Short mmCIF file of C-alpha atoms in Angstrom, two decimals:
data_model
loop_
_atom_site.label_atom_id
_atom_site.label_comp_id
_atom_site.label_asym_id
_atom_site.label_seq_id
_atom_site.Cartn_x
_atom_site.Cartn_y
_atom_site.Cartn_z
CA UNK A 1 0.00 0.00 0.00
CA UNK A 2 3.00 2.50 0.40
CA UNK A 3 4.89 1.92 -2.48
CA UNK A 4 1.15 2.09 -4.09
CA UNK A 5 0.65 5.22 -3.21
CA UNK A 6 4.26 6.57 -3.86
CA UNK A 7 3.51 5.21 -7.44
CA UNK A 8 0.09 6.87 -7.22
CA UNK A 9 1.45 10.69 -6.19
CA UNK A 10 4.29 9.86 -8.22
CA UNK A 11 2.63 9.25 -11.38
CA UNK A 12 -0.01 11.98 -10.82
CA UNK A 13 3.32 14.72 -10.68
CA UNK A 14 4.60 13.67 -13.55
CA UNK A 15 1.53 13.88 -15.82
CA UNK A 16 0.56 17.10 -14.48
CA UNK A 17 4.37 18.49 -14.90
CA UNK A 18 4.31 16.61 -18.42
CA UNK A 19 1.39 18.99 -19.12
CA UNK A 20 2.77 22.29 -18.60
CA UNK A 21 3.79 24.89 -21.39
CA UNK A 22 6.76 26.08 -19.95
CA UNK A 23 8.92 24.39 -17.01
CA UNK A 24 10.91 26.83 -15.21
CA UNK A 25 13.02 25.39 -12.15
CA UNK A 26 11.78 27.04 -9.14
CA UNK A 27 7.93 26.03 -10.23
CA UNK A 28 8.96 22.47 -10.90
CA UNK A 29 11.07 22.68 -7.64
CA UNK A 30 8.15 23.94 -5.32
CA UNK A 31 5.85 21.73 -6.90
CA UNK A 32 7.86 18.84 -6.26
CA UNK A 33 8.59 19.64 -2.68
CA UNK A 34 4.71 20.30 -2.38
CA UNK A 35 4.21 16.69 -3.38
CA UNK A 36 6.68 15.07 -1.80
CA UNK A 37 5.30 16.50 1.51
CA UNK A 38 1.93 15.28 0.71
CA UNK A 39 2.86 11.96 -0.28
CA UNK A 40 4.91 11.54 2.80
CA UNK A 41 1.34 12.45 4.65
CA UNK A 42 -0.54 10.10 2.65
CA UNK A 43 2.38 6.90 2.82
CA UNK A 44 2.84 8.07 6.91
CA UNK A 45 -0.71 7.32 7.55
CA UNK A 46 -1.18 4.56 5.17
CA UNK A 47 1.77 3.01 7.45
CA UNK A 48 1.17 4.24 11.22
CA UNK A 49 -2.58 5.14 11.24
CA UNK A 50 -3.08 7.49 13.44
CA UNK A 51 -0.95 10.50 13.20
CA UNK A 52 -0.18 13.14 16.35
CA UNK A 53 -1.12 16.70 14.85
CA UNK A 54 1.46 18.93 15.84
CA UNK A 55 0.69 22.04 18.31
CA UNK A 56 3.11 24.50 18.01
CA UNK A 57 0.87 26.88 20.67
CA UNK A 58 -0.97 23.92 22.47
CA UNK A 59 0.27 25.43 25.68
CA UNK A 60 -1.25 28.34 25.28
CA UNK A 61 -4.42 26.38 24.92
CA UNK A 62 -3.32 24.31 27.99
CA UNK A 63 -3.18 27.85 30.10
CA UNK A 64 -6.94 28.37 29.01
CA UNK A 65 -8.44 25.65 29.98
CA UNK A 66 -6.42 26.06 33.68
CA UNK A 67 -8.14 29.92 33.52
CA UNK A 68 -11.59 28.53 32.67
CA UNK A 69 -12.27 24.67 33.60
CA UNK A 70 -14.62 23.03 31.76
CA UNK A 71 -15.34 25.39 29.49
CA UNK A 72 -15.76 24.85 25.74
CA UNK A 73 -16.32 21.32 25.53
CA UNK A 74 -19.33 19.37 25.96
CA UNK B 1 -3.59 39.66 -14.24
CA UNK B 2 -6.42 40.70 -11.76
CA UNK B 3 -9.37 38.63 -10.45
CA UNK B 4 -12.24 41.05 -9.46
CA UNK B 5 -14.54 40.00 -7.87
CA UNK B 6 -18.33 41.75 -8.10
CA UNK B 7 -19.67 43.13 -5.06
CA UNK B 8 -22.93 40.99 -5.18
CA UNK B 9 -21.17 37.88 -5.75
CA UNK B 10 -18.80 38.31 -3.69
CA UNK B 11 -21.51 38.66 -1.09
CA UNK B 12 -23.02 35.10 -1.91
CA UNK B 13 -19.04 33.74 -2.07
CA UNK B 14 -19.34 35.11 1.84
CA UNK B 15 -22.79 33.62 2.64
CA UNK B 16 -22.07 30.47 1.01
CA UNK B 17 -18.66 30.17 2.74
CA UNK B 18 -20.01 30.54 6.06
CA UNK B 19 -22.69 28.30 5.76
CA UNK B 20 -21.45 25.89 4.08
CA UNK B 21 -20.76 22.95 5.94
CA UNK B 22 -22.04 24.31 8.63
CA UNK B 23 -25.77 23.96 8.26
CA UNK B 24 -25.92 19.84 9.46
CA UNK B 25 -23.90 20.49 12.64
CA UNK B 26 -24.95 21.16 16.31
CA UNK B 27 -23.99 24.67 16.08
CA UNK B 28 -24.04 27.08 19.51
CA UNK B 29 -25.44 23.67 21.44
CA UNK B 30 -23.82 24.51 24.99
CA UNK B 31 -26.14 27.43 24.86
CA UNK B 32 -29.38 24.96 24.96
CA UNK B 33 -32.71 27.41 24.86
CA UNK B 34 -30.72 30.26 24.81
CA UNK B 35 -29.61 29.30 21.30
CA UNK B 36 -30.77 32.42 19.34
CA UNK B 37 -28.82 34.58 22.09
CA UNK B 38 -25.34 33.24 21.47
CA UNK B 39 -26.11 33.39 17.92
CA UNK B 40 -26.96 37.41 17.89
CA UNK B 41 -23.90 37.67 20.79
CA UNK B 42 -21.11 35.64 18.25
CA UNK B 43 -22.52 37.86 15.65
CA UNK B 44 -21.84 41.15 17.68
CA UNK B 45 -18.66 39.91 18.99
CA UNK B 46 -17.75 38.71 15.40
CA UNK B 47 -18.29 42.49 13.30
CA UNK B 48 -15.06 43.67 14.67
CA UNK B 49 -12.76 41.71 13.25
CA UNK B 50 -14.95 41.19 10.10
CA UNK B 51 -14.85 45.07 10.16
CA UNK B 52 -11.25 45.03 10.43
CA UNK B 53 -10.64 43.11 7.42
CA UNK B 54 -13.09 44.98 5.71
CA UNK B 55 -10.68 47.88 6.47
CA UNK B 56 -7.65 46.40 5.63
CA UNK B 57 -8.88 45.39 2.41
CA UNK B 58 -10.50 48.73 1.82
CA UNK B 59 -7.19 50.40 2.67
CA UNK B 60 -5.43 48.62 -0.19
CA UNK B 61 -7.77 50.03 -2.85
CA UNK B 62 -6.14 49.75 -6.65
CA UNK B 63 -3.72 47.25 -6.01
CA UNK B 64 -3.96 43.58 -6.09
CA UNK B 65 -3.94 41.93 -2.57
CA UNK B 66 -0.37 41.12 -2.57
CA UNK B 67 0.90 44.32 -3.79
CA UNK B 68 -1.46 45.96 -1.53
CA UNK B 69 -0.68 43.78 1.75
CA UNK B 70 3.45 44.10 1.08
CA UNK B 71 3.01 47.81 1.02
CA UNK B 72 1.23 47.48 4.78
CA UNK B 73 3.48 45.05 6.34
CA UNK B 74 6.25 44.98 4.30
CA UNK B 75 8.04 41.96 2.18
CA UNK B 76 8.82 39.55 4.32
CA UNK B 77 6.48 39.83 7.18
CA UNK B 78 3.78 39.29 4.88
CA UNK B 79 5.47 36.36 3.27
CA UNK B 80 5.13 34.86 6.54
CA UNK B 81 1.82 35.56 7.34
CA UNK B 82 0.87 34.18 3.93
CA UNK B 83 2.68 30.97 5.08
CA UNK B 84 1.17 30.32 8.53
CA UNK B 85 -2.87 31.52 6.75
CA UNK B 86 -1.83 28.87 3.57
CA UNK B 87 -1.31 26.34 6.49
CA UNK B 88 -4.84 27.36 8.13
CA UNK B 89 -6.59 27.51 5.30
CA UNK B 90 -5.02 24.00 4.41
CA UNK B 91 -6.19 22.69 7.10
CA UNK B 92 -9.49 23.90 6.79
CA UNK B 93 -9.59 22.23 3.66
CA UNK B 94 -8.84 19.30 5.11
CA UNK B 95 -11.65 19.67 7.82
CA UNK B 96 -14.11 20.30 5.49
CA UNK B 97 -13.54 17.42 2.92
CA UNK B 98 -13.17 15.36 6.45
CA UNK B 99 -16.84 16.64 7.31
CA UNK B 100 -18.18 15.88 3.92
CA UNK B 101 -16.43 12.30 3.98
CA UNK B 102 -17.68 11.33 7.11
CA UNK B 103 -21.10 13.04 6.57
CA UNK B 104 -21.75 10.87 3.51
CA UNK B 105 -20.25 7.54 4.88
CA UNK B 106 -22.47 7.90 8.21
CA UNK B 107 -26.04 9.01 6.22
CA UNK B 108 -25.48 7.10 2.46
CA UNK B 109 -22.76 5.24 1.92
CA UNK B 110 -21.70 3.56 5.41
CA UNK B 111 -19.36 0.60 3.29
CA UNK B 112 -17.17 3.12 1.26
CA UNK B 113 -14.15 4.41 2.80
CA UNK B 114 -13.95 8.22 3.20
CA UNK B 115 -10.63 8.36 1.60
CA UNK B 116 -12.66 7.23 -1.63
CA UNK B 117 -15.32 9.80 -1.14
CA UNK B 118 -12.37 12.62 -0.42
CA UNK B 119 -10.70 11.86 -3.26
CA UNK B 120 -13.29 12.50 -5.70
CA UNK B 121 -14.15 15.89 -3.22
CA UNK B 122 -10.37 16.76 -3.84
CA UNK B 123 -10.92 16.27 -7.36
CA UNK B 124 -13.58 18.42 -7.67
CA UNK B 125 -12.24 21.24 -5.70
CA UNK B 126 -8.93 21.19 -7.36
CA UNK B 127 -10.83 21.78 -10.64
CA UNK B 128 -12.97 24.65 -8.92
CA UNK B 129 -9.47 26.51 -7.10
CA UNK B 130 -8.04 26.21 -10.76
CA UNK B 131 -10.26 28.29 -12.29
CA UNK B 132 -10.31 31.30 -9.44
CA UNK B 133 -12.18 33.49 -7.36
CA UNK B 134 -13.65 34.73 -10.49
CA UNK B 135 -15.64 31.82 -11.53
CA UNK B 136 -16.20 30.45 -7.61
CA UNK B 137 -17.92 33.38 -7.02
CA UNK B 138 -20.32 33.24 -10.23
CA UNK B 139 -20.82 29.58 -9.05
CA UNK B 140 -21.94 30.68 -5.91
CA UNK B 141 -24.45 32.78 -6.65
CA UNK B 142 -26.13 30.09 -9.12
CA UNK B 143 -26.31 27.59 -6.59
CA UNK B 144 -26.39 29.81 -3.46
CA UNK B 145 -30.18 30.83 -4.62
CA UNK B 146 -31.31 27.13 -4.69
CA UNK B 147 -29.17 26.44 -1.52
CA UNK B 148 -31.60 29.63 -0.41
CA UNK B 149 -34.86 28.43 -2.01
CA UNK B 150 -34.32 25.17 -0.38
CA UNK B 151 -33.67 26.65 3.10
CA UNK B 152 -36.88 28.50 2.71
CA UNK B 153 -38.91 25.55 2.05
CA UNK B 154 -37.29 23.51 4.42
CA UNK B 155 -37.78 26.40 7.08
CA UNK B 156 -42.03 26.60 6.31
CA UNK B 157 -42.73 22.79 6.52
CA UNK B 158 -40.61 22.93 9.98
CA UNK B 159 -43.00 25.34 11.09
CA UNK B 160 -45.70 22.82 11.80
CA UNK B 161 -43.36 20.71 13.98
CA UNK B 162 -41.98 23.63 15.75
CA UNK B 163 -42.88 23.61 19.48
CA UNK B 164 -42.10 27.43 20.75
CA UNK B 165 -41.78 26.63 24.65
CA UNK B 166 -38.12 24.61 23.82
CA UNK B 167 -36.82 28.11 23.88
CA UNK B 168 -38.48 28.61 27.24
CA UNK B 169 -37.34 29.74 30.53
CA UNK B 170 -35.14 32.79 28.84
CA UNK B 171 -31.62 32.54 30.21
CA UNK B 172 -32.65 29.84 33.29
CA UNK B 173 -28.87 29.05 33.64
CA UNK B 174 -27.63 32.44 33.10
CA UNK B 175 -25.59 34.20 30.93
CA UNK B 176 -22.43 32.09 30.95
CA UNK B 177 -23.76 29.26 28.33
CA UNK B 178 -25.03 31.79 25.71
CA UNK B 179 -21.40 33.34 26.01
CA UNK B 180 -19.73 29.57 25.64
CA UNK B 181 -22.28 28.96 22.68
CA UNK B 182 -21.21 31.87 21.33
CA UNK B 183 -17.89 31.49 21.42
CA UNK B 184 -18.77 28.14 19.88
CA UNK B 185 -20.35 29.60 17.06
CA UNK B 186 -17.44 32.36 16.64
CA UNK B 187 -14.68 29.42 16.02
CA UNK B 188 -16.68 27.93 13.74
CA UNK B 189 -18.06 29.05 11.58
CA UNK B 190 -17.91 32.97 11.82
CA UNK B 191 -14.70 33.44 12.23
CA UNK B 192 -13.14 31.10 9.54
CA UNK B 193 -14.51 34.00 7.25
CA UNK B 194 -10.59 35.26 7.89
CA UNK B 195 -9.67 32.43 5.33
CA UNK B 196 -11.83 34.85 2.54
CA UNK B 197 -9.57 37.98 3.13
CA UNK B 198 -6.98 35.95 1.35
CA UNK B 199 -9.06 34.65 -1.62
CA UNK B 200 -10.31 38.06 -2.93
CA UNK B 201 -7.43 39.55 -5.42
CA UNK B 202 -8.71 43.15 -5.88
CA UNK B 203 -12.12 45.11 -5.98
CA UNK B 204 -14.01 47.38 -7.53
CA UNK B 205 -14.12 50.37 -5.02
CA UNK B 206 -12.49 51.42 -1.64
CA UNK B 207 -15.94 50.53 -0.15
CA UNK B 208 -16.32 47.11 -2.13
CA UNK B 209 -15.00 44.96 1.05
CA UNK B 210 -17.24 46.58 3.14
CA UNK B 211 -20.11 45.50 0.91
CA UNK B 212 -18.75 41.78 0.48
CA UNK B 213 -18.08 41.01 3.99
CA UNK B 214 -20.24 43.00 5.58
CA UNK B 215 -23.78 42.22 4.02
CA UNK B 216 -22.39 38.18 3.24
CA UNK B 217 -22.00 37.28 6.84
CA UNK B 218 -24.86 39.16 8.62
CA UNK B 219 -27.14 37.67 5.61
CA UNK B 220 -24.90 33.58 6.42
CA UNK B 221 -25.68 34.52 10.60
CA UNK B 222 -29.48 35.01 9.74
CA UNK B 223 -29.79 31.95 7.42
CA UNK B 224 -28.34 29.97 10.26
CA UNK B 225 -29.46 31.54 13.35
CA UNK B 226 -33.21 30.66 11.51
CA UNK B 227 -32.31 27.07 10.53
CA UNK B 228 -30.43 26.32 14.22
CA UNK B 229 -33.26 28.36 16.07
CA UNK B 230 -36.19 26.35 14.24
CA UNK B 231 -34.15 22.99 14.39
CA UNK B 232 -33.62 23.20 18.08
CA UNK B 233 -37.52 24.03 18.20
CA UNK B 234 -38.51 20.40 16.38
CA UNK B 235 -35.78 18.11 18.10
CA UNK B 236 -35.96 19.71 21.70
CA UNK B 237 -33.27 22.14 23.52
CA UNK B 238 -31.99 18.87 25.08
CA UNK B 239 -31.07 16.69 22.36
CA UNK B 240 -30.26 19.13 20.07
CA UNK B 241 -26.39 19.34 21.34
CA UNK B 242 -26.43 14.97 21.49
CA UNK B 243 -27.53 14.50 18.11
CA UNK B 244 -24.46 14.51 15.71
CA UNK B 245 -26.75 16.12 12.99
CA UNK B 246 -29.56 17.81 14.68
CA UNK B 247 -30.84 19.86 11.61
CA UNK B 248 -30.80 16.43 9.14
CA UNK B 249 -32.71 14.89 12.39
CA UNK B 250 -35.30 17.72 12.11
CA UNK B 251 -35.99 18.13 8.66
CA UNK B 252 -36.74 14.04 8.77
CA UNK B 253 -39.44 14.55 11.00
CA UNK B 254 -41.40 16.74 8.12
CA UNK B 255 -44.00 15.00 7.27
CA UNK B 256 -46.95 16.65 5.35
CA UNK B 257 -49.75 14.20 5.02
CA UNK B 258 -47.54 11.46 4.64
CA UNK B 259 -47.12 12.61 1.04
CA UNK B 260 -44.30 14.66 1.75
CA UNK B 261 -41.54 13.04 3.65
CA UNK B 262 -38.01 11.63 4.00
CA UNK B 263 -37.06 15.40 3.14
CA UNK B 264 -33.56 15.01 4.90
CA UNK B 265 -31.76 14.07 1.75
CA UNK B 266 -32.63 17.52 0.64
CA UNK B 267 -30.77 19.33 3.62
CA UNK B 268 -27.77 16.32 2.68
CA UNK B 269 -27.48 18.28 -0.70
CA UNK B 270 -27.52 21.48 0.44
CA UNK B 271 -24.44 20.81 2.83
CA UNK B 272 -22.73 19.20 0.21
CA UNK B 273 -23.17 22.48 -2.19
CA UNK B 274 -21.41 24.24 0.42
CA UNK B 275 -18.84 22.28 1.53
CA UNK B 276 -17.74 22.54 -2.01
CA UNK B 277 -17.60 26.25 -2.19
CA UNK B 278 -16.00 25.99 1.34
CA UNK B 279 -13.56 23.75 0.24
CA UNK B 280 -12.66 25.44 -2.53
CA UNK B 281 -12.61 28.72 -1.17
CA UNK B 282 -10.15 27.04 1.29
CA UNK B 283 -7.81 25.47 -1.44
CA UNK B 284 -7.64 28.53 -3.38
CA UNK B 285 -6.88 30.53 -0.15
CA UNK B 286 -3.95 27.92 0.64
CA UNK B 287 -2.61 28.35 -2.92
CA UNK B 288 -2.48 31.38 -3.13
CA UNK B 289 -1.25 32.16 0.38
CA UNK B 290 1.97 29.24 -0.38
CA UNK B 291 2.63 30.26 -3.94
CA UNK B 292 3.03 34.03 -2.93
CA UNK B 293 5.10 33.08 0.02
CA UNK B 294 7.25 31.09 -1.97
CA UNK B 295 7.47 34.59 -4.25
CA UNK B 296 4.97 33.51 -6.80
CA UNK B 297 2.53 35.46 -8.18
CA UNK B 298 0.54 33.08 -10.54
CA UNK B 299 -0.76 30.11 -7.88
CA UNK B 300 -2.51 27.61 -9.80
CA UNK B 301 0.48 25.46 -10.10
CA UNK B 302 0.87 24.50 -6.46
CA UNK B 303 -3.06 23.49 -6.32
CA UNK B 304 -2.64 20.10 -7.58
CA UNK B 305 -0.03 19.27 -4.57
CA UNK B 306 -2.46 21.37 -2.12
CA UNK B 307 -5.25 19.08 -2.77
CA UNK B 308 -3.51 16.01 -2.94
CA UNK B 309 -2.21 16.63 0.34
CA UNK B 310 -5.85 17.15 1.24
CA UNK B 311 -6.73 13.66 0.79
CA UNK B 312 -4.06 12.59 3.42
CA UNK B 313 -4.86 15.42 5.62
CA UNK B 314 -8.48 14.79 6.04
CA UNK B 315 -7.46 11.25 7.56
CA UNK B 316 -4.88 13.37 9.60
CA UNK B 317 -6.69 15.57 11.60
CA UNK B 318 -9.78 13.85 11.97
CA UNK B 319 -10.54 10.24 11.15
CA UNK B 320 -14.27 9.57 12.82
CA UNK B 321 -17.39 11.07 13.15
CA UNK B 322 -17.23 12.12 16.63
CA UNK B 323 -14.08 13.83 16.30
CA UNK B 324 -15.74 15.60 13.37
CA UNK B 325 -18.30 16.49 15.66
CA UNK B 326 -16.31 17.44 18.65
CA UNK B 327 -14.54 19.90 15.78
CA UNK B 328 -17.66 21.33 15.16
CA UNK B 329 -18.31 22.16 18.96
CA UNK B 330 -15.33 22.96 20.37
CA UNK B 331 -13.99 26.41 20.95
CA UNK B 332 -11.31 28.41 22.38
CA UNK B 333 -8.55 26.19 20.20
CA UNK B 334 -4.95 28.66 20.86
CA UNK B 335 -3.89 28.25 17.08
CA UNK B 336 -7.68 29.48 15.76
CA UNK B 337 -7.75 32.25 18.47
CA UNK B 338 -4.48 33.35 17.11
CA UNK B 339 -5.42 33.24 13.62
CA UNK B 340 -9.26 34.19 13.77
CA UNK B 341 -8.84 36.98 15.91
CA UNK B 342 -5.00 38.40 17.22
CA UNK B 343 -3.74 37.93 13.54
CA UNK B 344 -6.21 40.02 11.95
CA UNK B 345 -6.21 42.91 14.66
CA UNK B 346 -2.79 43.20 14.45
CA UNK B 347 -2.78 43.56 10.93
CA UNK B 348 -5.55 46.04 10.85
CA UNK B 349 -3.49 48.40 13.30
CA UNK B 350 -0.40 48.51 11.34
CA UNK B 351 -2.97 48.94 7.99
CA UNK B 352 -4.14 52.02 10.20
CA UNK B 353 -0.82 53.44 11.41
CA UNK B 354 0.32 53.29 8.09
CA UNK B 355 -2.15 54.93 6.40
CA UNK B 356 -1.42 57.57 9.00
CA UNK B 357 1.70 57.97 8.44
CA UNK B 358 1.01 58.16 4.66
CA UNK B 359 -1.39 60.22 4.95
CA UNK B 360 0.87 62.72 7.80
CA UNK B 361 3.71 62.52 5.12
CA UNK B 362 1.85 63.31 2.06
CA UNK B 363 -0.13 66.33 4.08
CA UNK B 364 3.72 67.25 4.99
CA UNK B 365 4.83 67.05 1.47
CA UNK B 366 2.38 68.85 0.40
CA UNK B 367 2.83 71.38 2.80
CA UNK B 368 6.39 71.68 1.89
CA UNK B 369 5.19 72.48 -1.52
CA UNK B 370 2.96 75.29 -0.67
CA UNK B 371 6.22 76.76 1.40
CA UNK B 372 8.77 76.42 -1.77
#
C-alpha cells in the first residue's frame, strides 16, 4: 500500500508536470517539494494510522483551559 | 492579471462560505434554549474583526492583494503571514472534505471508505481553485439561490413541527452558556470568514470589502441563526447538542400528510453544495497564500499538490465522526484564536498606522510644496 501510493502521487506529478507549457526550475522545484510533503502524509498514515497533529501553541491552549475549567467542551 | 470579484457575488461567495458545511452540525449547542442569544452575541462579537478586514482590504484600494498587503506590512512579514494563513486555510480544507467524507459515509454510503469519497471531493475542488475566485464566485451565486430556495422551504414545513416553549425559561442558567455557545459559534463558523480575506485579489471600489463582507455574513448569521433556532424548536433544547446532525434529524421529522416526507436528503445536498464552495474557497486561499510566500505570483500550479495533500490530511486531523463532531463544537482552540482573531487585529493596526503615516507625510509634502 505504500509503495502504491508513492507510485500513485508519483505518477499523478509527472503527468501534471508533463502537461505544462513552460517548465521553469523554481515552479517544478516547489511543486515537487509540495508533493513530496503530501505523499509523505498520505504513505505516513497509510503506514502508522493514526498520526499526532502537531501544536506549536498547544500550551497556550493548555493555560486556558487552567483559567476557565470546563469550558468549551461538551 | 487581476481577479475582481463583483460586489454581489462576492456577497453570496461570503454567505455560502459561512454556511457551508455548517448547516448539518450542532452549532451554539452549549447554549441549549438560549440558542438564538449566542447566535446574535457571536454575531456582535464577530463584526469587529470582520470590520477590520473589511478595512484592511478597503485600505489597499487599486492594487492587487499582494501588492497591496506588502506595502502594509512589508516583504517579508507578509510572506510569513501568507505561510502560517496557507497552512490554516489548508487545514481547513482538510476539515471540510473530512466533514463531507464522514457526513456521507455515516447518512449514504456507510461501506465506502472516506478516503474514496475525499478523493473525488479533492478532485472536484482542485478543478474549482483552478479556475479562481472569479468563476467560484459566479458559481456561488447560481447555486447559493437554490441552496436559499431550499432553506426557505425547508424552514415553512418545519414550522408545523416547531414547538415554541423549547426556547423557554429565557436565560434559566444564566448568561455564561449563551457566552460559551457563542464562542462556539465564533470558532466555527464565523470566524473562519478570515480564510476569505486571502481569496479576494482586488475590488471594484475602496468601499467594495465593506459590501462583500459585511452584508455576506450578517445575511450567512441570519440563514443559520433561523435554521439552528427552528431545528432546536422540532428536536428539543436537550437533544439538540447529542444529536451529531440535529438539523438532518429535524428536517426528517417533516411530514406533510404522509405525502411529503423523508425530506432530509434535501438538507444532505444542500451541505454538500457548500462544503464545495467551502472547500474550494479554502484550497484557493492555501494556494495562493503558499505560492506568494514562496514569491509567486501566478498560484494555480501549487493546487494540484495542495489538494492532494488534502486527501491525506483529512485522515490526519480527523478520522471519525465524533471527532468531526467534537470539531464542530469545540472552541477556544490557541492556534484558531491566534489566527481568527489576534492575527487580523494586528494587521488592521499597522494597515491604520500606516495609512497615517502616509497620509501625515503626504499632508507634509504637500505642505512643503505650498512653502517652496
Amino acid at each position: 500500500m505504500f509503495v502504491l501510493v508513492i507510485l500513485v502521487y508519483g505518477a499523478v506529478a509527472a503527468l501534471e508536470l508533463w502537461l505544462w507549457a513552460e517548465r521553469p526550475w523554481k515552479k517544478v522545484l516547489i511543486y515537487l517539494l509540495l508533493t513530496a510533503a503530501a505523499a509523505a502524509l498520505a504513505s505516513l498514515i497509510v503506514v502508522y494510522g493514526k498520526l499526532p497533529v502537531p501544536e506549536p501553541i498547544g500550551f497556550l491552549g493548555k493555560l486556558f483551559k487552567q483559567w476557565w475549567q470546563g469550558g468549551g467542551k461538551q | 492579471m487581476k481577479e475582481l470579484v463583483p460586489d454581489h457575488q462576492g456577497m453570496i461567495l461570503v454567505l455560502m462560505f459561512i454556511v457551508g458545511n455548517t448547516l448539518v452540525f450542532p452549532l451554539g449547542g452549549l447554549a441549549g434554549p438560549d440558542i438564538w442569544l449566542a447566535f446574535l452575541t457571536a454575531t456582535v462579537l464577530a463584526l469587529p474583526i470582520i470590520l477590520a478586514m473589511a478595512r484592511v482590504r478597503s485600505l489597499m484600494q487599486g492594487s492587487t492583494f499582494f501588492v497591496g498587503f506588502e506595502r502594509v506590512l512589508g516583504k517579508w512579514p507578509s510572506r510569513i503571514l501568507a505561510f502560517l494563513y496557507g497552512g490554516f486555510a489548508w487545514r481547513l480544507a482538510c476539515y471540510v472534505v473530512s466533514d463531507v467524507s464522514n457526513f456521507i459515509q455515516t447518512v449514504a454510503l456507510p461501506t465506502t471508505p472516506p478516503v474514496v469519497i475525499a478523493t473525488f471531493l479533492a478532485l472536484l475542488m482542485l478543478w474549482a481553485a483552478k479556475e479562481g475566485v472569479e468563476v467560484l464566485a459566479r458559481f456561488a451565486v447560481m447555486v447559493g439561490k437554490v441552496v436559499l430556495a431550499v432553506l426557505a422551504i425547508i424552514f415553512v414545513l418545519l414550522l408545523s413541527q416547531v414547538d415554541l416553549g423549547e426556547f423557554q425559561p429565557v436565560l434559566y442558567n444564566g448568561f455564561k452558556p449563551v457566552l460559551r455557545g457563542a464562542f462556539q459559534i465564533l470558532d466555527f463558523p464565523f470566524l473562519e470568514t478570515v480564510v476569505l480575506f486571502w481569496v479576494f485579489d482586488c475590488f471594484g471600489r475602496r468601499v467594495s470589502p465593506y459590501k462583500v463582507f459585511l452584508p455576506g455574513f450578517l445575511a450567512a448569521s441570519l440563514v443559520l441563526l433561523i435554521m439552528v433556532s427552528t431545528s432546536l424548536a422540532v428536536v428539543g433544547a436537550d437533544r439538540y447538542a447529542l444529536y451529531y446532525y440535529p438539523v438532518w434529524t429535524a428536517v426528517g421529522r417533516i411530514n406533510v400528510s404522509t405525502f411529503l416526507t423523508r425530506l432530509e436528503a434535501i438538507v444532505g445536498v444542500t451541505f454538500a453544495i457548500g462544503s464545495f464552495v467551502k472547500m474550494a474557497v479554502a484550497l484557493l486561499a492555501a494556494s495562493r497564500c503558499f505560492a506568494y510566500a514562496f514569491g509567486f505570483s501566478d498560484y494555480r500550479f501549487v493546487v494540484t499538490p495542495l489538494a492532494m495533500g488534502v486527501i491525506a490530511g483529512s485522515r490526519w486531523f480527523i478520522t471519525t465522526v465524533l471527532e468531526v463532531d467534537q470539531s464542530a463544537v469545540e472552541t477556544h482552540s490557541p492556534d484558531e484564536i491566534m489566527f481568527q482573531v489576534v492575527i487580523p487585529l494586528v494587521v488592521w493596526a499597522f494597515a491604520e498606522l500606516k495609512a497615517k503615516n502616509g497620509k501625515a507625510n503626504g499632508s507634509s509634502q504637500a505642505g512643503g510644496g505650498e512653502e517652496v
